[in-house]
Amino acid sequence: MDQREIWKILDTVMDPEIPVVSLVELGVIREVEVDETSRSVRISLTPTFSACPAFQQMQVDIEDRLRQAGVERIELVVKLAPPWSSDWISPEARQKLKAFGLAPAPLHGGILSPGLLDVIACPFCDSTDTVMKNSFGPTLCRAIFYCNQCQQPFEQFKPL
């Protein structure tokens, strides 16, 4: 099995908390190394938060999927540096998040400022007449907003 095949398999491992996007699309999986001689695979991954409660499940799901595909030796390497960035979310995943009702984080190029949250478009009606209701959503990586236009609450993937 070559590196391209491993990436394809990994692209089927969905985020346990957001089941419409894969860990590859979220940018959690950073590197794939394949040693075809020893039939081993080394995967480098970075959690969205260092204390992400779903991270252990992500690792279990990665190993399960690779074993189902016939990979015998799997090494998962957790890399905390550089820290995960919401800029790593693929354009396709951003569209999937929006369709799921989750506002994607704005691109920031590594410059995080409070102003990033001033103009958040509602994933339901695209209005920017929104307000943050709580910076602590159901998971560490999400905040709760409200759209004054369509009167819908929604979650936003935090810019990190």
C-alpha positions as a printed NumPy array, in Angstrom:
array([[  0.   ,   0.   ,   0.   ],
       [  1.463,   3.356,  -0.982],
       [  1.126,   6.809,   0.554],
       [ -1.645,   7.887,  -1.828],
       [ -3.765,   4.858,  -0.872],
       [ -3.253,   5.556,   2.835],
       [ -4.372,   9.184,   2.376],
       [ -7.521,   7.907,   0.588],
       [ -8.292,   5.572,   3.48 ],
       [ -7.694,   8.319,   6.038],
       [-10.034,  10.619,   4.133],
       [-12.861,   8.248,   5.114],
       [-12.213,   8.711,   8.853],
       [-14.774,  11.263,   9.96 ],
       [-14.509,  13.668,  12.868],
       [-16.407,  12.048,  15.78 ],
       [-18.056,  15.365,  16.723],
       [-18.702,  16.672,  13.19 ],
       [-19.503,  13.565,  11.117],
       [-19.722,  15.408,   7.79 ],
       [-15.987,  16.173,   7.529],
       [-12.987,  13.882,   7.577],
       [ -9.901,  14.295,   9.719],
       [ -7.949,  14.901,   6.511],
       [-10.326,  17.71 ,   5.49 ],
       [-10.02 ,  19.273,   8.961],
       [ -6.245,  19.273,   8.682],
       [ -5.843,  17.081,  11.767],
       [ -3.812,  14.505,   9.838],
       [ -0.545,  16.221,   8.968],
       [  1.783,  13.584,   7.509],
       [  1.749,  10.031,   6.243],
       [  4.873,   7.9  ,   5.963],
       [  4.717,   4.419,   4.469],
       [  7.412,   1.771,   4.68 ],
       [  6.311,  -0.793,   2.118],
       [  9.106,  -3.187,   3.093],
       [  7.969,  -3.52 ,   6.713],
       [  4.33 ,  -2.838,   5.801],
       [  4.172,  -0.102,   8.403],
       [  2.509,   3.294,   8.402],
       [  3.371,   6.322,  10.501],
       [  0.694,   8.999,  10.806],
       [  1.358,  12.435,  12.3  ],
       [ -1.684,  14.23 ,  13.628],
       [ -2.44 ,  17.435,  15.49 ],
       [ -5.532,  17.855,  17.688],
       [ -7.707,  20.922,  17.23 ],
       [ -7.153,  21.566,  20.957],
       [ -4.501,  19.865,  23.069],
       [ -7.293,  18.749,  25.422],
       [ -9.787,  17.823,  22.699],
       [-12.076,  15.174,  24.255],
       [-12.625,  13.524,  20.857],
       [ -8.919,  13.12 ,  20.099],
       [ -8.629,   9.66 ,  21.644],
       [-11.607,   8.498,  19.574],
       [ -9.979,   9.962,  16.456],
       [ -6.897,   7.834,  17.094],
       [ -8.986,   4.693,  17.642],
       [-10.929,   5.365,  14.423],
       [ -7.72 ,   5.912,  12.431],
       [ -6.211,   2.648,  13.659],
       [ -9.447,   0.714,  13.074],
       [ -9.826,   1.981,   9.513],
       [ -6.193,   1.24 ,   8.632],
       [ -6.393,  -2.266,  10.136],
       [ -9.584,  -2.935,   8.155],
       [ -7.606,  -2.017,   5.037],
       [ -4.893,  -4.528,   5.93 ],
       [ -2.258,  -2.284,   7.497],
       [ -0.524,  -4.309,  10.194],
       [  1.886,  -1.851,  11.798],
       [  0.562,   1.578,  12.684],
       [  2.34 ,   4.318,  14.575],
       [  0.416,   7.447,  15.492],
       [  2.538,  10.47 ,  16.35 ],
       [  0.853,  13.394,  18.089],
       [  2.364,  16.73 ,  17.094],
       [  1.424,  19.744,  19.184],
       [  3.79 ,  22.111,  17.373],
       [  2.845,  23.907,  15.343],
       [ -0.585,  24.032,  16.974],
       [ -3.564,  23.185,  14.802],
       [ -5.006,  26.131,  12.889],
       [ -8.535,  26.549,  11.592],
       [ -6.825,  27.782,   8.408],
       [ -5.949,  24.117,   7.794],
       [ -9.62 ,  23.27 ,   7.155],
       [ -9.975,  22.553,   3.44 ],
       [-12.3  ,  24.649,   1.244],
       [-14.461,  21.55 ,   0.694],
       [-14.775,  21.005,   4.448],
       [-15.746,  24.657,   4.939],
       [-18.672,  24.118,   2.553],
       [-19.65 ,  20.894,   4.318],
       [-19.556,  22.631,   7.711],
       [-21.834,  25.372,   6.407],
       [-24.286,  22.844,   4.919],
       [-24.26 ,  21.082,   8.306],
       [-25.328,  24.368,   9.946],
       [-21.94 ,  25.188,  11.43 ],
       [-20.334,  28.491,  10.446],
       [-16.732,  27.846,   9.384],
       [-13.976,  29.824,  11.063],
       [-12.766,  32.839,   9.083],
       [ -9.337,  32.55 ,   7.49 ],
       [ -6.797,  34.549,   9.471],
       [ -3.326,  33.68 ,   8.184],
       [ -2.051,  33.215,  11.724],
       [ -3.137,  36.664,  12.908],
       [ -5.803,  36.09 ,  15.529],
       [ -7.705,  39.095,  16.819],
       [-11.065,  39.689,  18.521],
       [-12.249,  41.401,  15.32 ],
       [-12.378,  38.016,  13.586],
       [-15.671,  37.377,  15.35 ],
       [-17.253,  40.724,  14.436],
       [-18.644,  39.564,  11.088],
       [-19.772,  35.953,  11.159],
       [-22.169,  34.892,   8.418],
       [-25.12 ,  32.745,   9.375],
       [-24.787,  29.288,   7.764],
       [-28.551,  29.224,   7.118],
       [-29.258,  32.588,   5.454],
       [-25.771,  34.131,   4.929],
       [-26.718,  37.255,   6.889],
       [-23.927,  38.916,   8.848],
       [-26.459,  40.381,  11.294],
       [-25.301,  37.894,  13.907],
       [-24.203,  38.079,  17.516],
       [-22.137,  35.76 ,  19.698],
       [-24.231,  34.457,  22.575],
       [-21.584,  32.304,  24.209],
       [-17.922,  31.741,  23.419],
       [-18.256,  28.272,  24.941],
       [-20.193,  25.921,  22.704],
       [-20.882,  22.205,  23.126],
       [-17.239,  21.479,  22.292],
       [-14.016,  23.403,  22.899],
       [-13.704,  24.334,  19.24 ],
       [-17.155,  25.931,  18.831],
       [-18.987,  29.089,  19.929],
       [-22.722,  29.822,  19.925],
       [-24.141,  32.614,  17.767],
       [-27.598,  33.926,  16.955],
       [-28.781,  35.298,  13.609],
       [-31.038,  38.326,  13.926],
       [-32.169,  37.945,  10.29 ],
       [-33.514,  34.383,  10.262],
       [-33.716,  34.119,  14.061],
       [-31.764,  30.885,  14.174],
       [-29.118,  29.955,  16.716],
       [-26.022,  28.378,  15.207],
       [-22.56 ,  27.238,  16.143],
       [-19.367,  28.647,  14.737],
       [-16.079,  26.811,  14.435],
       [-13.685,  29.008,  16.42 ],
       [-10.756,  30.613,  14.611],
       [ -7.591,  29.111,  16.052]])
